[in-house]
Coordinates of N, CA and C in Angstrom, one line a residue:
Chain M
D1 N 2.5 32.7 14.0 CA 1.8 31.6 13.6 C 2.3 30.4 14.2
G2 N 0.7 29.9 14.4 CA 1.0 28.0 14.6 C 1.0 27.2 14.0
G3 N 2.2 26.1 13.5 CA 2.3 25.1 12.6 C 3.1 23.9 13.0
I4 N 3.3 23.4 11.7 CA 4.3 22.2 11.8 C 5.4 22.5 11.1
T5 N 6.7 22.4 10.7 CA 8.0 22.9 10.5 C 8.7 21.5 10.1
Q6 N 9.1 20.9 8.7 CA 10.1 20.0 8.4 C 11.0 20.7 8.0
S7 N 11.8 20.7 8.4 CA 13.0 20.5 7.5 C 14.2 19.2 7.1
P8 N 15.2 19.4 6.4 CA 14.8 20.2 5.4 C 14.0 19.9 4.3
K9 N 13.5 20.7 3.1 CA 12.8 20.2 2.4 C 12.6 19.0 1.6
Y10 N 14.4 19.1 1.1 CA 14.8 17.8 0.1 C 16.3 17.7 0.6
L11 N 16.1 16.0 0.8 CA 17.6 15.8 1.6 C 18.0 14.5 0.2
F12 N 19.3 14.5 -0.1 CA 19.7 13.8 -0.4 C 21.3 13.1 0.3
R13 N 21.4 11.6 0.1 CA 22.0 10.5 0.7 C 23.0 9.5 0.0
K14 N 24.1 9.6 0.3 CA 24.6 8.5 0.0 C 24.1 6.8 0.6
E15 N 23.7 6.0 0.2 CA 23.1 4.7 0.7 C 24.2 4.2 1.4
G16 N 24.1 4.1 2.9 CA 24.5 3.2 3.9 C 24.5 4.6 4.9
Q17 N 24.3 5.5 4.5 CA 24.6 7.0 5.7 C 22.8 7.0 6.8
N18 N 23.2 7.1 8.0 CA 21.9 7.4 8.6 C 21.5 8.9 8.2
V19 N 20.1 9.2 8.2 CA 19.8 10.5 8.1 C 18.7 10.6 8.8
T20 N 18.6 12.5 9.7 CA 17.4 12.5 10.3 C 17.4 13.5 10.1
L21 N 15.5 13.4 10.1 CA 14.5 14.4 9.7 C 13.6 15.1 10.4
S22 N 13.8 16.7 10.8 CA 13.6 17.6 11.8 C 11.8 17.4 11.6
C23 N 10.9 17.4 12.5 CA 9.6 17.7 12.9 C 9.3 18.7 13.7
E24 N 9.4 19.8 13.8 CA 9.0 21.0 15.1 C 7.4 21.4 15.1
Q25 N 6.7 21.4 16.0 CA 5.0 21.8 15.8 C 5.1 23.0 17.0
N26 N 4.2 24.0 17.3 CA 3.8 25.0 18.2 C 2.6 24.8 18.2
L27 N 2.0 23.8 17.9 CA 0.4 24.0 18.2 C 0.2 23.5 19.2
N28 N 0.9 23.5 20.5 CA 1.2 22.8 21.7 C -0.2 20.8 21.7
H29 N 0.4 20.1 20.8 CA -0.1 19.0 20.3 C 0.2 18.2 21.1
D30 N -0.8 17.3 21.7 CA 0.1 16.1 22.7 C 0.9 15.0 22.0
A31 N -0.1 14.8 20.2 CA 0.3 13.3 19.3 C 0.8 14.1 18.2
M32 N 2.3 13.4 17.9 CA 2.9 13.5 16.7 C 3.4 12.1 16.2
Y33 N 3.4 12.8 14.9 CA 3.3 11.3 13.6 C 4.0 11.4 12.8
W34 N 4.6 9.9 12.1 CA 5.9 10.0 10.9 C 4.8 9.4 10.1
Y35 N 4.5 9.7 9.1 CA 4.4 9.0 7.6 C 5.0 8.7 6.4
R36 N 4.9 7.9 5.8 CA 6.2 7.7 4.1 C 4.4 8.0 3.0
Q37 N 5.1 8.7 2.0 CA 4.3 8.4 0.9 C 5.4 7.8 -0.4
D38 N 4.5 6.7 -1.1 CA 5.5 6.5 -2.2 C 4.4 6.8 -3.3
P39 N 4.9 6.9 -4.5 CA 4.2 7.5 -5.4 C 2.8 6.2 -5.5
G40 N 1.7 6.8 -5.7 CA 0.5 5.9 -6.1 C 0.3 5.2 -4.8
Q41 N 1.1 5.9 -3.7 CA 0.4 4.7 -2.4 C 0.1 5.9 -1.5
G42 N -1.1 5.3 -0.6 CA -1.5 6.6 0.7 C -0.2 6.8 1.3
L43 N -0.7 6.8 2.6 CA 0.5 7.7 3.6 C 0.5 6.3 4.3
R44 N 1.7 5.6 4.8 CA 1.6 4.5 5.5 C 2.7 4.9 7.2
L45 N 1.9 4.7 8.2 CA 2.7 5.1 9.4 C 3.8 4.7 9.6
I46 N 4.4 5.4 10.0 CA 5.6 5.0 10.8 C 6.1 4.6 12.0
Y47 N 5.8 5.6 12.9 CA 6.0 6.0 14.3 C 5.1 6.2 14.5
Y48 N 4.6 6.6 15.7 CA 4.1 7.8 16.2 C 3.6 7.8 17.8
S49 N 3.6 9.2 18.4 CA 3.9 8.9 20.0 C 2.9 9.9 20.6
Q50 N 2.0 9.4 21.4 CA 0.8 10.3 22.6 C 1.6 11.3 23.7
I51 N 2.6 10.8 24.4 CA 3.2 11.6 24.9 C 4.7 11.7 24.7
V52 N 5.0 12.9 26.0 CA 7.1 13.0 25.6 C 7.2 11.9 26.2
N53 N 8.4 11.1 25.6 CA 9.5 10.2 25.8 C 8.4 8.9 25.9
D54 N 7.4 8.8 25.1 CA 7.1 7.2 24.7 C 6.8 7.9 23.1
F55 N 6.9 6.1 22.4 CA 6.2 6.2 21.0 C 6.2 4.8 20.6
Q56 N 5.3 4.3 19.7 CA 5.2 2.7 19.4 C 5.0 3.5 18.0
K57 N 5.4 1.6 17.5 CA 5.9 1.6 15.9 C 4.3 1.7 15.6
G58 N 4.3 2.5 14.2 CA 3.5 1.8 13.2 C 3.7 0.6 12.5
D59 N 3.0 0.8 10.9 CA 2.7 -0.5 10.1 C 4.2 -0.3 9.8
I60 N 5.3 0.4 9.4 CA 6.7 -0.1 9.1 C 7.9 0.7 9.6
A61 N 7.8 0.2 10.5 CA 8.6 0.9 11.2 C 10.6 0.3 11.2
E62 N 10.5 -1.1 10.3 CA 11.6 -1.6 10.5 C 12.9 -0.3 9.8
G63 N 13.5 -0.3 10.1 CA 14.7 0.2 9.8 C 14.8 2.2 9.3
Y64 N 13.7 2.1 11.1 CA 13.4 3.8 11.5 C 14.1 3.1 12.6
S65 N 13.9 5.1 13.2 CA 13.6 5.1 14.8 C 14.0 6.8 15.1
V66 N 12.6 6.8 16.3 CA 12.4 8.6 16.3 C 12.8 8.7 17.8
S67 N 12.6 9.8 18.8 CA 12.6 10.3 19.8 C 11.5 10.7 19.9
R68 N 11.5 10.9 21.4 CA 10.3 12.9 21.5 C 11.1 13.0 23.1
E69 N 11.9 13.6 23.5 CA 12.3 14.5 24.1 C 11.6 15.2 24.8
K70 N 11.1 16.2 23.6 CA 10.3 17.5 24.0 C 8.9 17.2 23.6
K71 N 7.7 18.3 23.8 CA 6.3 18.0 23.7 C 6.6 18.5 21.4
E72 N 7.4 19.2 21.6 CA 7.4 20.5 20.2 C 7.9 19.3 19.1
S73 N 8.8 18.1 19.2 CA 9.9 17.7 18.9 C 9.5 16.2 18.3
F74 N 9.7 16.2 17.0 CA 9.0 14.4 16.7 C 10.3 14.0 15.6
P75 N 12.0 14.0 16.2 CA 12.6 13.7 15.2 C 12.8 12.4 14.5
L76 N 12.9 11.8 13.2 CA 13.0 10.7 12.8 C 14.5 10.5 12.1
T77 N 15.1 8.9 12.5 CA 15.8 9.3 12.2 C 16.0 7.7 11.1
V78 N 16.3 7.5 9.7 CA 16.3 7.0 8.8 C 17.7 6.2 8.8
T79 N 17.5 4.9 9.0 CA 18.7 4.6 9.0 C 19.2 3.3 7.9
S80 N 20.5 2.8 8.2 CA 21.2 2.6 6.7 C 20.4 0.9 6.8
A81 N 19.5 0.6 8.3 CA 19.0 -0.9 7.6 C 17.6 -0.6 6.8
Q82 N 17.0 0.6 6.3 CA 16.0 1.0 5.5 C 16.5 0.5 4.4
K83 N 15.7 -0.4 3.4 CA 15.7 -0.7 2.6 C 15.7 -0.1 1.5
N84 N 14.3 0.8 1.5 CA 13.7 1.4 -0.1 C 14.1 2.9 1.3
P85 N 14.6 3.7 1.0 CA 14.5 4.8 2.4 C 14.0 6.2 1.2
T86 N 14.5 6.0 0.1 CA 13.5 7.1 -1.5 C 12.5 6.9 -1.2
A87 N 11.3 8.1 -0.5 CA 10.4 8.3 -0.4 C 10.1 9.6 0.0
F88 N 8.6 10.5 -0.1 CA 8.4 11.4 0.6 C 8.0 11.0 1.9
Y89 N 8.6 12.2 3.2 CA 8.1 11.8 4.2 C 7.6 12.7 5.5
L90 N 6.2 12.5 6.0 CA 4.9 13.7 6.5 C 5.0 13.6 7.9
C91 N 5.3 14.8 8.6 CA 5.2 14.4 10.0 C 3.8 14.9 9.9
A92 N 2.4 15.1 11.5 CA 1.5 15.3 11.4 C 1.3 15.8 13.1
S93 N 0.2 15.8 13.5 CA 0.3 16.1 14.7 C -1.4 16.2 15.2
S94 N -1.4 16.2 16.5 CA -2.8 16.1 16.8 C -3.3 16.4 18.4
I95 N -4.7 16.9 18.6 CA -4.8 16.6 19.8 C -6.3 16.5 20.4
R96 N -6.1 16.1 21.0 CA -7.8 15.7 22.0 C -8.6 16.8 22.5
T97 N -9.8 17.2 22.6 CA -10.3 18.3 23.0 C -11.4 17.9 22.8
A98 N -12.5 19.1 23.7 CA -14.2 18.6 23.3 C -14.8 18.4 22.0
L99 N -13.9 19.5 21.4 CA -14.2 19.5 19.9 C -13.5 18.5 18.5
R100 N -12.4 18.5 18.9 CA -11.4 17.8 18.3 C -11.4 16.4 18.5
S101 N -11.4 15.5 17.8 CA -10.8 13.9 18.3 C -9.2 14.3 17.8
E102 N -8.8 13.2 18.1 CA -7.2 12.9 17.9 C -6.7 12.5 16.6
H103 N -7.9 11.9 15.7 CA -7.9 11.2 14.6 C -8.3 12.6 13.5
E104 N -8.2 13.5 13.6 CA -7.8 15.3 12.7 C -6.6 15.6 13.2
Q105 N -5.4 14.9 12.0 CA -4.2 15.4 12.2 C -3.9 16.2 11.1
Y106 N -2.8 17.2 11.6 CA -2.7 18.2 10.7 C -1.2 17.8 10.6
F107 N -0.6 18.0 9.2 CA 0.3 17.8 8.1 C 1.7 19.1 8.5
G108 N 2.6 18.4 8.5 CA 3.9 19.4 8.0 C 4.2 19.6 6.6
P109 N 4.8 20.1 5.8 CA 5.0 20.3 4.8 C 5.9 19.4 4.0
G110 N 6.3 18.6 4.6 CA 7.4 16.9 4.1 C 7.9 17.3 3.6
T111 N 9.1 16.1 4.0 CA 10.6 16.5 3.4 C 11.3 15.2 2.5
R112 N 11.4 15.8 1.6 CA 11.6 14.8 -0.2 C 13.0 14.1 0.0
L113 N 13.5 12.9 0.8 CA 14.3 12.1 0.5 C 14.9 11.5 -0.2
T114 N 16.0 11.5 -1.2 CA 16.7 10.5 -1.9 C 17.7 10.2 -1.6
V115 N 17.9 9.0 -1.6 CA 19.2 8.2 -1.0 C 19.7 7.4 -2.7
T116 N 21.3 7.7 -3.3 CA 21.6 7.0 -3.8 C 22.6 6.0 -4.0
Chain O
E1 N -6.5 -8.3 7.5 CA -5.4 -6.6 7.5 C -6.6 -6.1 7.4
D2 N -6.0 -4.7 7.9 CA -6.6 -3.5 7.6 C -6.5 -3.0 6.4
K3 N -7.8 -1.9 5.6 CA -7.5 -1.7 4.0 C -8.9 -0.6 3.8
V4 N -8.1 0.4 3.2 CA -8.9 1.6 3.0 C -8.7 1.1 1.1
V5 N -9.6 1.6 0.5 CA -9.7 1.2 -1.2 C -10.5 2.6 -1.4
Q6 N -9.8 3.3 -2.7 CA -10.4 4.4 -3.3 C -10.8 4.3 -4.4
S7 N -11.7 4.9 -5.1 CA -11.7 4.8 -5.9 C -12.7 5.9 -6.8
P8 N -12.4 6.0 -8.7 CA -11.2 5.9 -9.2 C -9.9 6.5 -9.0
L9 N -8.9 5.6 -9.2 CA -7.4 6.5 -8.8 C -7.4 7.9 -9.5
S10 N -7.4 7.6 -10.6 CA -6.9 9.4 -11.2 C -8.7 9.2 -12.1
L11 N -8.9 10.5 -12.2 CA -10.5 11.3 -13.0 C -10.0 12.4 -13.4
V12 N -10.1 12.7 -14.7 CA -9.8 14.2 -15.8 C -11.7 14.4 -16.1
V13 N -11.7 15.6 -15.4 CA -13.1 16.3 -16.1 C -13.0 17.7 -16.3
H14 N -14.1 18.3 -17.0 CA -14.2 19.2 -17.3 C -14.7 20.4 -16.2
E15 N -14.0 22.0 -15.9 CA -14.3 22.6 -14.9 C -15.8 23.0 -15.3
G16 N -16.8 23.4 -13.9 CA -18.2 22.7 -13.9 C -18.6 21.6 -13.8
D17 N -18.3 20.8 -14.0 CA -18.7 19.4 -13.7 C -18.5 19.0 -12.2
T18 N -19.3 17.9 -11.9 CA -19.2 17.3 -10.8 C -18.8 15.9 -10.6
V19 N -18.1 16.0 -9.4 CA -17.3 14.3 -9.2 C -17.5 14.2 -8.0
T20 N -17.8 12.4 -8.1 CA -17.9 12.0 -6.9 C -17.1 10.9 -6.7
L21 N -16.1 11.2 -5.4 CA -14.8 10.2 -5.0 C -15.7 9.2 -4.4
N22 N -15.0 7.9 -4.5 CA -15.4 6.9 -3.5 C -14.3 6.2 -2.7
C23 N -14.7 5.8 -1.0 CA -13.8 5.1 -0.1 C -14.1 4.1 0.6
S24 N -13.9 3.0 0.5 CA -14.8 2.2 1.5 C -13.4 1.4 2.1
Y25 N -14.0 1.2 3.5 CA -13.0 0.9 4.6 C -12.8 -0.7 5.1
E26 N -12.3 -1.2 5.1 CA -12.7 -2.6 5.9 C -11.4 -2.4 7.6
V27 N -11.7 -2.2 8.4 CA -10.8 -1.4 9.8 C -11.0 -1.9 10.4
T28 N -10.7 -3.0 11.8 CA -11.1 -2.7 13.0 C -10.8 -2.0 13.7
N29 N -12.1 -2.1 14.7 CA -11.9 -1.0 15.6 C -11.9 0.8 15.1
F30 N -12.7 0.2 13.9 CA -13.0 1.7 13.5 C -14.1 2.8 14.3
R31 N -13.3 4.2 14.4 CA -14.0 5.2 14.4 C -14.5 6.2 13.9
S32 N -13.8 6.6 12.7 CA -14.0 7.7 12.1 C -13.6 7.9 10.4
L33 N -14.4 8.4 9.6 CA -13.8 8.5 8.5 C -13.6 10.2 7.9
L34 N -11.8 10.2 7.9 CA -11.6 11.8 7.2 C -11.4 11.7 5.8
W35 N -11.6 12.9 5.0 CA -11.0 13.3 4.3 C -9.8 14.4 3.8
Y36 N -8.6 14.4 3.1 CA -7.8 15.4 3.0 C -7.8 15.4 1.5
K37 N -7.2 16.9 1.7 CA -6.9 17.0 0.2 C -5.0 17.3 0.1
Q38 N -4.4 16.8 -1.5 CA -2.7 17.2 -1.1 C -2.9 18.0 -2.8
E39 N -2.7 19.1 -2.3 CA -2.1 19.5 -3.4 C -0.8 19.7 -4.1
K40 N 0.2 19.9 -3.6 CA 1.7 19.6 -3.4 C 2.0 19.0 -2.2
K41 N 2.4 19.8 -1.4 CA 2.7 19.2 -0.6 C 1.7 18.5 0.8
A42 N 1.8 19.4 1.9 CA 1.0 18.5 2.7 C -0.5 18.4 3.0
P43 N -1.2 17.3 2.9 CA -2.8 16.8 3.1 C -3.2 18.0 3.8
T44 N -4.3 18.8 3.5 CA -5.0 19.5 4.9 C -6.3 18.7 4.5
F45 N -6.5 18.9 5.8 CA -8.2 18.6 6.5 C -9.3 19.1 5.7
L46 N -10.2 18.0 5.2 CA -11.6 18.7 4.8 C -12.9 18.3 5.5
F47 N -12.4 16.7 6.0 CA -14.2 16.5 6.8 C -13.6 15.7 7.6
M48 N -14.6 15.5 8.6 CA -14.2 14.0 9.5 C -15.7 13.8 9.6
L49 N -15.7 12.5 9.5 CA -16.9 12.1 9.5 C -17.3 11.1 10.5
T50 N -18.1 10.6 11.6 CA -18.3 9.5 12.5 C -19.8 8.6 12.2
S51 N -20.8 9.5 11.8 CA -22.4 9.4 12.3 C -22.4 8.7 10.5
S52 N -23.4 7.8 10.3 CA -23.8 7.4 9.5 C -25.2 8.1 8.8
G53 N -25.2 8.1 7.8 CA -26.0 9.5 6.8 C -26.5 10.5 6.9
I54 N -25.2 11.4 7.7 CA -25.0 12.7 8.1 C -24.4 13.1 7.7
E55 N -24.9 14.3 6.3 CA -24.1 15.0 5.2 C -23.0 16.1 6.1
K56 N -21.8 16.1 5.2 CA -21.5 17.4 5.9 C -21.0 18.3 4.9
K57 N -21.5 19.4 5.2 CA -20.8 20.3 3.5 C -19.6 21.4 4.0
S58 N -19.1 21.5 3.0 CA -18.4 23.1 3.2 C -18.3 23.0 1.5
G59 N -19.0 24.4 1.5 CA -19.1 24.8 0.2 C -19.5 23.7 -1.1
R60 N -18.7 24.0 -1.4 CA -19.1 23.5 -3.2 C -18.8 22.0 -2.5
L61 N -17.8 21.2 -1.2 CA -17.9 19.9 -1.3 C -18.5 19.5 0.0
S62 N -19.1 17.9 -0.2 CA -20.4 17.6 0.4 C -19.6 16.1 0.8
S63 N -19.7 15.4 1.8 CA -19.3 14.1 2.2 C -20.4 13.2 2.9
I64 N -20.7 11.9 2.7 CA -21.5 11.2 3.5 C -21.0 9.6 4.8
L65 N -21.3 9.8 5.3 CA -20.8 7.6 5.1 C -21.5 6.8 5.9
D66 N -21.7 5.7 5.3 CA -22.7 4.4 5.5 C -21.7 3.8 6.1
K67 N -22.1 3.7 7.6 CA -21.3 2.7 8.4 C -21.5 1.2 7.9
K68 N -23.3 0.5 7.6 CA -23.8 -0.4 7.7 C -23.2 -1.1 5.8
E69 N -22.6 -0.4 5.0 CA -22.2 -0.9 3.8 C -20.2 -0.8 3.6
L70 N -19.8 0.1 4.7 CA -18.4 0.7 5.1 C -18.3 1.5 3.7
F71 N -18.4 2.3 3.4 CA -17.8 3.5 2.8 C -18.2 4.8 2.4
S72 N -17.8 5.9 2.4 CA -17.5 6.9 2.3 C -17.6 7.5 0.9
I73 N -18.3 8.7 0.1 CA -18.2 9.3 -0.7 C -18.3 10.8 -0.6
L74 N -17.0 11.4 -1.5 CA -17.2 13.1 -1.3 C -17.5 13.9 -2.6
N75 N -18.0 14.6 -2.8 CA -18.8 15.1 -3.6 C -18.2 16.6 -3.7
I76 N -17.9 16.8 -5.1 CA -17.1 18.3 -5.6 C -18.4 18.9 -6.7
T77 N -18.6 19.9 -6.5 CA -20.3 20.1 -7.2 C -19.3 21.5 -8.4
A78 N -20.0 22.0 -8.7 CA -19.1 22.6 -10.1 C -17.7 23.0 -9.9
T79 N -17.1 22.0 -10.5 CA -15.1 22.3 -10.1 C -14.6 23.2 -11.3
Q80 N -13.6 23.7 -10.7 CA -12.5 24.6 -10.2 C -11.2 24.5 -10.7
T81 N -10.5 24.6 -11.1 CA -9.4 24.3 -11.9 C -8.5 23.8 -10.3
G82 N -8.6 25.3 -9.1 CA -8.1 24.6 -8.0 C -8.7 23.6 -7.5
D83 N -9.5 22.8 -7.8 CA -9.5 21.6 -6.9 C -8.8 20.6 -7.2
S84 N -8.2 21.0 -9.0 CA -7.2 19.4 -8.8 C -6.5 19.0 -8.0
A85 N -6.4 18.3 -7.1 CA -5.5 17.9 -6.0 C -5.3 15.9 -6.2
I86 N -4.3 15.3 -5.1 CA -5.2 13.9 -4.4 C -6.1 14.5 -3.4
Y87 N -6.5 13.4 -3.7 CA -7.9 13.2 -2.4 C -7.3 12.1 -1.8
L88 N -6.9 11.8 -0.7 CA -7.1 11.0 0.5 C -8.2 10.6 1.5
C89 N -8.8 9.9 2.1 CA -9.4 8.8 2.4 C -9.0 8.3 3.4
A90 N -9.0 8.0 4.7 CA -8.5 7.4 5.9 C -9.4 7.1 6.5
A91 N -9.1 5.9 7.4 CA -10.2 5.8 8.2 C -9.6 5.5 9.6
G92 N -10.0 5.9 10.9 CA -9.8 6.5 12.2 C -9.7 5.0 12.8
Q93 N -9.0 4.8 13.2 CA -8.9 3.5 13.9 C -8.2 3.5 15.8
G94 N -9.3 3.0 16.5 CA -8.5 2.9 17.9 C -8.7 4.7 18.5
A95 N -7.8 4.7 19.0 CA -7.4 5.8 19.5 C -6.9 7.3 18.8
Q96 N -6.0 6.7 17.5 CA -5.4 7.9 17.0 C -5.0 7.7 16.1
K97 N -4.9 6.1 15.2 CA -4.1 5.4 14.2 C -5.2 5.5 13.1
L98 N -4.9 6.3 11.9 CA -5.4 6.6 10.9 C -4.6 6.1 9.9
V99 N -5.7 4.7 8.9 CA -5.4 3.9 8.1 C -5.3 4.5 6.6
F100 N -4.9 4.7 5.7 CA -5.1 5.9 4.3 C -5.5 4.7 3.0
G101 N -6.1 5.6 2.5 CA -6.2 4.9 1.0 C -5.4 5.3 0.0
Q102 N -5.4 4.4 -1.0 CA -4.2 5.3 -2.1 C -3.9 6.7 -2.5
G103 N -5.0 7.0 -2.5 CA -6.1 8.7 -2.8 C -6.1 8.6 -4.4
T104 N -7.3 9.8 -4.6 CA -7.8 9.6 -5.8 C -7.4 11.1 -6.4
R105 N -6.7 10.7 -7.5 CA -5.9 11.8 -8.7 C -6.5 12.8 -9.0
L106 N -7.2 13.7 -8.8 CA -8.0 14.5 -9.6 C -7.8 15.6 -10.7
T107 N -8.1 15.6 -11.5 CA -7.5 16.9 -12.8 C -8.3 17.9 -13.4
I108 N -8.5 19.0 -12.8 CA -9.4 19.7 -13.3 C -9.2 20.8 -14.8
N109 N -9.6 20.4 -16.0 CA -9.3 20.8 -17.2 C -10.3 22.3 -17.5
P110 N -9.6 23.5 -17.9 CA -10.1 24.8 -18.2 C -11.3 24.5 -19.4

């Protein structure tokens, strides 16, 4: 079964601790993305990566870091510098083909992070 | 500033009703308009529109884009309780980026 997995589903951390959220895909997609969703708001782009060993900041990258050492994996670290880290985090991936645009992104089930 | 605005933010209707969800956008380097359905967790892809005036249909759902007036609508006919969800609109910008609206929370009462 092809898909995107995120782990864990729920994560609780104390303020001041860094935490890493996992995202893995076996769709052979080149591009991967991290979004944050807050209640009553749409998704906001944190980071994205078009190829291995390359990534770009999105609209709200401050306080976050990523790596892309393998095509299948795009972990997100929420650092202690992120002022309001409690949110729902969604990972997505996409591929450009003759029939599909890279805008057509497919999402994982998300990780709900609570920091107290 | 790039923005995508959806309306209404919340809608409650009875099963069998027809609903229209709206999405307006102001995005530089616009390439496409996408609709997603989010029930509990992962948004699932519904439609991508790139051309004005061409309706896309999937069962009871349909959508159309107006690139002159910078908006799109999503229609759902003969609604069912399973249509209850948050519907997200996103504008495709440049090669890969999506700019999302706030979402419309649709509730279908039996």
